[in-house]
Short mmCIF file of C-alpha atoms and ligand atoms in Angstrom, two decimals:
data_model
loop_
_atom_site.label_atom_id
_atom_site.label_comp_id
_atom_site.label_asym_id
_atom_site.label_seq_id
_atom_site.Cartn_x
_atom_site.Cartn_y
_atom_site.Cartn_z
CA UNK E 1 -16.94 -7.70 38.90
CA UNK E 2 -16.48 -9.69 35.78
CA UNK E 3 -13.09 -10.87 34.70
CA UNK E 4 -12.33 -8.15 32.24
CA UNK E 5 -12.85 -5.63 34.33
CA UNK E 6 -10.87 -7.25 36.89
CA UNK E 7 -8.11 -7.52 34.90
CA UNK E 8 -8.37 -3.83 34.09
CA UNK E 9 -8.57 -3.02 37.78
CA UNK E 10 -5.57 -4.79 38.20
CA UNK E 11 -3.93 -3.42 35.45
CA UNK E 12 -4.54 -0.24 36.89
CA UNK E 13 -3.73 -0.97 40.45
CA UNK E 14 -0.61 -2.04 39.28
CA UNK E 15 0.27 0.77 36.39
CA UNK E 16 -0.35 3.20 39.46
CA UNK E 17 1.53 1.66 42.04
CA UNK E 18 4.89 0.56 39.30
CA UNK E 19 5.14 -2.48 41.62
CA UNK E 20 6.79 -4.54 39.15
CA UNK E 21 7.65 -8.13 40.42
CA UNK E 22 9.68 -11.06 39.27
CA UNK E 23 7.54 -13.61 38.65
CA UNK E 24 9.28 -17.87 38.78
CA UNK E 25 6.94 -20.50 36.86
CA UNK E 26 7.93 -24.06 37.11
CA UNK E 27 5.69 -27.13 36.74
CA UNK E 28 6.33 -27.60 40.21
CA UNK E 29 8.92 -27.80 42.30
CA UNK E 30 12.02 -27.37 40.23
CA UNK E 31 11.67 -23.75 39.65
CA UNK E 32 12.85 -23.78 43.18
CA UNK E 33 16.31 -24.99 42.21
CA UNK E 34 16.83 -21.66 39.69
CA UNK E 35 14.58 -19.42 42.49
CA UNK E 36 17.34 -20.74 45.51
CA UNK E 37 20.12 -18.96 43.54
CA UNK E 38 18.30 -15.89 42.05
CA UNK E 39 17.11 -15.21 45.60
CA UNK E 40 21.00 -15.73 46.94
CA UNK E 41 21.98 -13.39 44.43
CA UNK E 42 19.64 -10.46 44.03
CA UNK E 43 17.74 -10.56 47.24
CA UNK E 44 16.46 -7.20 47.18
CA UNK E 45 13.59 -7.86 44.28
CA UNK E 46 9.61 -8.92 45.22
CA UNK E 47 8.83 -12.49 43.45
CA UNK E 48 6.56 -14.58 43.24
CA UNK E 49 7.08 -18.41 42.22
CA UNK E 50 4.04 -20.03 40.76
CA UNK E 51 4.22 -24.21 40.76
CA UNK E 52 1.59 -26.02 38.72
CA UNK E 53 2.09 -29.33 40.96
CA UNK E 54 -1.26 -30.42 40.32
CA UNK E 55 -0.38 -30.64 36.28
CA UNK E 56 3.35 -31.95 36.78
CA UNK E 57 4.76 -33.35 35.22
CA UNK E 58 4.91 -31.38 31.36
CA UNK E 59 7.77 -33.47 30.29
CA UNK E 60 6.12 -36.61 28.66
CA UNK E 61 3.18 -33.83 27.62
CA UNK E 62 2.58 -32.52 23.71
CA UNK E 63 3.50 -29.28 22.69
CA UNK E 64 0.50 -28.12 22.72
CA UNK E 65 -0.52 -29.13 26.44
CA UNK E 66 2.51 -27.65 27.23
CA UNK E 67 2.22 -24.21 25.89
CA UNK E 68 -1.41 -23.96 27.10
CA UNK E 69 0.38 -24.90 30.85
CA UNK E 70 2.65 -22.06 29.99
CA UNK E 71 0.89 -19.58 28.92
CA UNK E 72 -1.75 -19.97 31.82
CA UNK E 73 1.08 -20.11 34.16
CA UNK E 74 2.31 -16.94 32.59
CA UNK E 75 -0.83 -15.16 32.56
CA UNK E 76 -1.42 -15.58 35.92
CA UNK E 77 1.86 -13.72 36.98
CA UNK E 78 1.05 -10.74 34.76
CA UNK E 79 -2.06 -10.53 36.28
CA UNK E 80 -0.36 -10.80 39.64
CA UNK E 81 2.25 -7.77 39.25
CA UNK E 82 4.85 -9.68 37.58
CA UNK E 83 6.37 -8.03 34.55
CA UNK E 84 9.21 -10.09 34.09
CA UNK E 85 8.86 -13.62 33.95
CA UNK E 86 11.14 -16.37 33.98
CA UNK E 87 10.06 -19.53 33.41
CA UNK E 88 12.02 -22.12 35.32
CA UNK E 89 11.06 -25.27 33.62
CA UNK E 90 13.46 -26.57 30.81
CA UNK E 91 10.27 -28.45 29.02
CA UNK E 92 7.95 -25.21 28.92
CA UNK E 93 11.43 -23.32 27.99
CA UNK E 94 11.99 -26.00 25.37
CA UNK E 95 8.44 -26.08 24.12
CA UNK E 96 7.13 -22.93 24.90
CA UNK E 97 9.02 -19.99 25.47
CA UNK E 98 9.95 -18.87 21.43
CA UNK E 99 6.16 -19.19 21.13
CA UNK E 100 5.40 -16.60 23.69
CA UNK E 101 8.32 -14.37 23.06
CA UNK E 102 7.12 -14.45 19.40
CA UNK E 103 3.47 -14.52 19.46
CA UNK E 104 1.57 -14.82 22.25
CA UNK E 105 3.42 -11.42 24.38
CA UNK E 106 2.56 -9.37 22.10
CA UNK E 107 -0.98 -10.10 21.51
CA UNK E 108 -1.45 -10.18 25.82
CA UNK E 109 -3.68 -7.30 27.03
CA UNK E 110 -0.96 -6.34 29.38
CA UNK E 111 1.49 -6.30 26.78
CA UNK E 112 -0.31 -2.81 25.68
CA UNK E 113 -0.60 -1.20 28.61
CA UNK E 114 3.21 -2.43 29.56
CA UNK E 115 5.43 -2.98 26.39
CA UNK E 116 8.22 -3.67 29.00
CA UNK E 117 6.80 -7.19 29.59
CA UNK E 118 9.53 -9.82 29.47
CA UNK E 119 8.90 -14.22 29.25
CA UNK E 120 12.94 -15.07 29.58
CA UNK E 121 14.17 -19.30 29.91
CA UNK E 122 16.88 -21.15 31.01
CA UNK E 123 18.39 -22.75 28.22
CA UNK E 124 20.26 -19.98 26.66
CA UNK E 125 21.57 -19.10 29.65
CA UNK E 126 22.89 -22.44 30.57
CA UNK E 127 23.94 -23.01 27.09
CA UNK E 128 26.11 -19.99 26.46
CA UNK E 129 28.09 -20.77 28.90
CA UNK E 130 29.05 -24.70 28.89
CA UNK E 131 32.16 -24.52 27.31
CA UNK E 132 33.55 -23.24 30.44
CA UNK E 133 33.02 -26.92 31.78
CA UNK E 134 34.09 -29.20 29.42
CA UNK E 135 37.69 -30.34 28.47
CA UNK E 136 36.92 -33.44 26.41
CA UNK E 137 33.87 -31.27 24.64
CA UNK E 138 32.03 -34.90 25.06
CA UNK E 139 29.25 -33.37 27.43
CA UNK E 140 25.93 -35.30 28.34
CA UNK E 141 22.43 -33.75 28.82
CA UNK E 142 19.76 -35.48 31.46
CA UNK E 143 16.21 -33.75 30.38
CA UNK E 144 12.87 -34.78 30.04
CA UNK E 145 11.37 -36.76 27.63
CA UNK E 146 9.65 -33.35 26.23
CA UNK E 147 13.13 -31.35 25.77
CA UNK E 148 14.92 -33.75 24.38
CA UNK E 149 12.77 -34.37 21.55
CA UNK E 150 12.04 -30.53 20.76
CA UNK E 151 16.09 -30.76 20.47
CA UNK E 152 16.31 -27.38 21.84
CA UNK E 153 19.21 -27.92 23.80
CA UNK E 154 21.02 -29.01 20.54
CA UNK E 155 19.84 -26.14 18.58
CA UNK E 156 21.61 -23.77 21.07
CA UNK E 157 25.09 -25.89 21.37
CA UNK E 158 25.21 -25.73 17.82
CA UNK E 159 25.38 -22.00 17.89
CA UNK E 160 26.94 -20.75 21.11
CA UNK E 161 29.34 -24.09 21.48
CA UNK E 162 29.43 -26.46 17.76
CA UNK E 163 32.63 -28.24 19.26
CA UNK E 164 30.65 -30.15 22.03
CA UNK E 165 29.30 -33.21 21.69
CA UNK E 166 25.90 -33.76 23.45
CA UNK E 167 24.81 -37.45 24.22
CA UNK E 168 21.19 -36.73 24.81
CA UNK E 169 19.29 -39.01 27.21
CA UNK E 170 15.41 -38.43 28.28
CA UNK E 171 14.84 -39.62 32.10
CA UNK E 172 11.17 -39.72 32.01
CA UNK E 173 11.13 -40.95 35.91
CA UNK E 174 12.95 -38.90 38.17
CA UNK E 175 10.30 -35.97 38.38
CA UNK E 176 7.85 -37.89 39.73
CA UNK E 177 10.41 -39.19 41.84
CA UNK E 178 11.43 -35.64 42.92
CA UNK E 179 7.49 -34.76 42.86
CA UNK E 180 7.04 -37.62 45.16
CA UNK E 181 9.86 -36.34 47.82
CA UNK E 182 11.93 -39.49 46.82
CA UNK E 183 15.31 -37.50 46.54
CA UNK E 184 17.38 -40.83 48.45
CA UNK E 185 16.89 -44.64 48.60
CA UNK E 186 17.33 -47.62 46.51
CA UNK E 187 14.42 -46.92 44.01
CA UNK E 188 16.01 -43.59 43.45
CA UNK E 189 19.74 -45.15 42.55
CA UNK E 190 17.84 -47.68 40.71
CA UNK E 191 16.77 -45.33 38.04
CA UNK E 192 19.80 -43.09 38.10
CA UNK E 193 22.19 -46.74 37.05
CA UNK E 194 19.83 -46.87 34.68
CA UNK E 195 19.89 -43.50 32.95
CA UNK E 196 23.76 -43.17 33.48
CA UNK E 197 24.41 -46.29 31.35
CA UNK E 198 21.65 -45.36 28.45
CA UNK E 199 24.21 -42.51 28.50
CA UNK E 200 27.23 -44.27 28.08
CA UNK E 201 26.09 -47.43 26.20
CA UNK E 202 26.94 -46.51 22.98
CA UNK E 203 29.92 -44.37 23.48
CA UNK E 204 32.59 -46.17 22.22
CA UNK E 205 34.93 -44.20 23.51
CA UNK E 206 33.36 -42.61 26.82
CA UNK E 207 34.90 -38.92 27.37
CA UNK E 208 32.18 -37.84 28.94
CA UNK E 209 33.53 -34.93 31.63
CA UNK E 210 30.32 -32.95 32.29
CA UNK E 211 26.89 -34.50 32.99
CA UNK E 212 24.54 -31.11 32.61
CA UNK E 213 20.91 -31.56 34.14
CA UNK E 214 18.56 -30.04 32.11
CA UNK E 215 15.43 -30.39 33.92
CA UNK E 216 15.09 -28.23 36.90
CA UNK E 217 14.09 -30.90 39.08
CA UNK E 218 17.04 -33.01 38.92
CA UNK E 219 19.38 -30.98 40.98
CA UNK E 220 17.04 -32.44 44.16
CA UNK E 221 18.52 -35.46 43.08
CA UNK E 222 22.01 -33.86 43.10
CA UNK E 223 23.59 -35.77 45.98
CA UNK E 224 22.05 -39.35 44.29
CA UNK E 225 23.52 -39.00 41.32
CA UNK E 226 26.94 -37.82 42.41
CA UNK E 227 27.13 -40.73 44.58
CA UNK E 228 26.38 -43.08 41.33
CA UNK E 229 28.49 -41.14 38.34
CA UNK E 230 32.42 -41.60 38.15
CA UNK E 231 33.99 -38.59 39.57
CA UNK E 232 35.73 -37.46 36.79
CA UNK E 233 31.94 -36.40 35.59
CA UNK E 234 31.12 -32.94 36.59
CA UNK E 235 27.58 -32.94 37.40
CA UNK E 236 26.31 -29.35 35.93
CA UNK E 237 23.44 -27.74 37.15
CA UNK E 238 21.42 -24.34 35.98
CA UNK E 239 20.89 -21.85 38.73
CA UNK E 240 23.88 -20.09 38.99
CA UNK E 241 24.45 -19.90 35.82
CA UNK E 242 20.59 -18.63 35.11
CA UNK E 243 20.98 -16.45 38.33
CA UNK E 244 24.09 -14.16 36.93
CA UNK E 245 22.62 -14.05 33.81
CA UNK E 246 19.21 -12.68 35.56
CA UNK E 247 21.75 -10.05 37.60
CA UNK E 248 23.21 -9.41 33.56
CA UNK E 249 20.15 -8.75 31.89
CA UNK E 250 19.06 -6.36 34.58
CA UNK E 251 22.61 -4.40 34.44
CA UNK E 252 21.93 -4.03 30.45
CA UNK E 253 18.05 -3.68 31.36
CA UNK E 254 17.71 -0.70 33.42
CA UNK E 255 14.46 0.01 31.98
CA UNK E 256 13.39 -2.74 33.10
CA UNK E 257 15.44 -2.99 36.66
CA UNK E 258 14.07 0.65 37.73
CA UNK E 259 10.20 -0.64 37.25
CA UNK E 260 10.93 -3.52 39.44
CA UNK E 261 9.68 -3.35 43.54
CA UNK E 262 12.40 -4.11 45.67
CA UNK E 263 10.93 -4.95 48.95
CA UNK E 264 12.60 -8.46 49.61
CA UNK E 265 8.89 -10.26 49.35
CA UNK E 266 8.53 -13.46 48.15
CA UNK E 267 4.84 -15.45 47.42
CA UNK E 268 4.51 -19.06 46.70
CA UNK E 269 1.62 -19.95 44.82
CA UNK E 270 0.71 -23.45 44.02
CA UNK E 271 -2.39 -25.15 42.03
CA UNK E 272 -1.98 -28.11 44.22
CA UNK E 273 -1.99 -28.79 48.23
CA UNK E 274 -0.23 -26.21 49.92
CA UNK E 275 1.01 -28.56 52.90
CA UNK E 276 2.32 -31.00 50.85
CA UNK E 277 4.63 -27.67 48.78
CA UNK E 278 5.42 -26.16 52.21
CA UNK E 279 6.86 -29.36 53.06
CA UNK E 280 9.02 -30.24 49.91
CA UNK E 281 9.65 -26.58 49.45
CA UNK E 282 11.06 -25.84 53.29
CA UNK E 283 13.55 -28.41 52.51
CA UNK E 284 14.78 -27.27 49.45
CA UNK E 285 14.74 -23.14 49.92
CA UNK E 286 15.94 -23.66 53.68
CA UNK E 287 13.62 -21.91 54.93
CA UNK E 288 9.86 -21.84 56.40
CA UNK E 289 7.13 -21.87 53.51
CA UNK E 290 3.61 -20.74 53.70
CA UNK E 291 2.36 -21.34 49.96
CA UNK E 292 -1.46 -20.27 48.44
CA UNK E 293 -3.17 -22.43 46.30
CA UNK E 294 -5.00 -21.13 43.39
CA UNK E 295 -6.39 -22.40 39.97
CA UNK E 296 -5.13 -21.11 36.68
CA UNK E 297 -6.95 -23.31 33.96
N1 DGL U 1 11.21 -28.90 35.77
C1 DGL U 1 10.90 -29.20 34.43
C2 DGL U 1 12.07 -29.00 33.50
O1 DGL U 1 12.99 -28.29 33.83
C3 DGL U 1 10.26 -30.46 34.09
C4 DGL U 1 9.29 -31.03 35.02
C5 DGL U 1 8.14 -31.65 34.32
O2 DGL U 1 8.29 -32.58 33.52
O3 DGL U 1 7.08 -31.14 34.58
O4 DGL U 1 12.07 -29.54 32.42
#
C-alpha cells in the first residue's frame, strides 16, 4: 500500500471508529513535565506523547528547522488518531505553532476530512495567568536560546500582563543536561550559578519574585535550581497551569471533548532508543514505561 492510500485508510479507520486522541509533542523529554499534570488531571482521555529525542534539542535550531520538526511531529499524531494536539515544547510553541494554526492546519489532508483538528501551545496558557505570581511585577523567564529570540514570551506579557517586567535569559545548556539524565551534581549547579547571575547582573535594583521556566525541560531540574535561587524567588513552572487550561478549553469545547476516546490509554512514541526514554521517562511520570520508536522525517 502506498502512503496515500495509507493515509486514507487511516483516515477512514479512524473517521469510522471517532477514536479521537490527545496527542503530546515535545522535542523530547520535556513534554513529559506538561503530560505528568494533564494526565493527573483528566485521566480519563487516550494520548499519545511523541518525543523527537533523536533531533533534541530545537532550541539553538532556525525557524525553519524548527517548524519542519513540528510539523512532522504533528503530522505524525494526526495520522495516529490524534485530533487535538498540544505541543509541549516552548521553542516549537515559540517558533512554530502561529504557523500551523495559520497555515499549515488548514492546508493538512486531515484537516478536510476533520475540520475539528486543533495544534494548541503552552505559552498563552502560562502567560495569561502570571500575574497571579508576581508582587514586585519584576518576573524572570529561563527559555531556550530559540524562544527567547522569537520574543514570544514578550509579545504575550505585553498583552495579557504590560505591568511585568521580564528579564529574559537564554540557557542554551541545561537540555542537554536534562537530555543527558544530569538532573543533580556539580556540573548541573555549575550552569544554573551561571544563568541565575546573567539574570540578575544588570538589575540594578533586583525585585525579581518569580523565576518562570519556559522550556519544558527545566522543571527536571526543579529541585537544582531551588536549591541555588534565593527563596524569596518563586520558581514557576507550566503544567498546571497548561493542564487546567487543557480541562478549560474542553469545558468551552464540547465539540471537540465528545469526539475524544476516553479509555485511560497512553502510547509513548520516540524517534530515538526506546531503553534509554523508558529509563528517563519512568523517573519522571512515576511510573513503568514501555516506549516505540519510529521515524517521522
Ligand atoms: N522542551 C523545549 C522547550 O520547551 C525545548 C527543548 C529543546 O531545545 O529541544 O522549549
Amino acid at each position: 500500500m502506498d502512503d496515500k492510500n495509507m493515509d486514507d485508510k487511516n483516515m477512514n479507520d479512524n473517521n469510522m471508529n471517532d477514536n479521537c486522541k490527545i496527542g503530546i509533542f515535545d522535542s523530547g523529554f520535556g513534554g513529559l513535565t506538561i503530560f505528568k499534570c494533564i494526565k493527573e488531571l483528566l485521566p480519563q482521555y487516550d494520548y499519545i506523547y511523541l518525543g523527537d529525542n533523536a533531533r533534541t534539542p530545537y532550541g539553538i535550531r532556525s525557524f525553519e528547522t524548527v517548524y519542519k520538526f513540528t510539523t512532522e511531529g504533528v503530522d505524525f499524531l494526526f495520522k495516529e488518531g490524534c485530533r487535538l494536539i498540544i505541543i509541549a515544547c516552548n521553542t516549537s510553541s515559540a517558533r512554530a505553532l502561529r504557523s500551523i494554526q495559520q497555515q499549515w492546519l488548514t492546508k493538512h489532508p486531515h484537516y478536510l476530512l476533520f475540520p475539528h483538528l486543533r495544534v494548541l501551545g503552552v505559552i498563552r496558557p502560562t502567560v495569561e495567568n502570571i500575574s497571579k505570581f508576581t508582587k514586585t511585577s519584576e518576573v524572570a523567564l529561563w527559555a531556550t536560546p530559540g524562544t527567547v529570540k522569537s520574543e514570544s514570551f514578550a509579545i504575550e506579557i505585553k498583552h495579557f500582563a504590560p505591568e511585568i517586567n521580564l528579564i529574559q535569559t537564554p540557557c542554551p545548556l541545561l537540555v542537554p543536561l536534562v537530555e543527558n539524565g544530569e538532573l543533580y551534581g556539580d556540573g548541573v549547579d555549575y550552569y544554573i550559578n551561571k544563568y541565575w547571575q546573567q539574570t540578575t547582573t544588570n538589575q540594578i535594583e533586583n525585585n525579581i519574585d518569580t523565576l518562570l521556566l519556559g522550556c519544558t525541560h527545566y522543571p527536571l531540574l526543579l529541585p537544582s535550581i531551588k536549591k541555588i535561587l534565593p527563596s524569596t524567588v518563586k520558581v514557576l513552572t507550566q503544567g498546571e497551569l497548561c493542564s487546567e487550561s487543557l480541562k478549560d478549553y474542553l469545558r468551552r469545547h464540547p465539540e471537540m471533548e465528545n469526539k475524544l476516546s476516553k479509555n485511560s490509554s497512553v502510547c509513548f512514541y520516540t524517534t530515538d532508543q526506546c531503553e534509554y526514554f523508558d529509563n528517563l521517562a519512568q523517573i519522571f511520570m512515576g511510573e513503568k514505561i514501555s516506549s516505540q520508536i519510529i521515524q517521522i522525517d
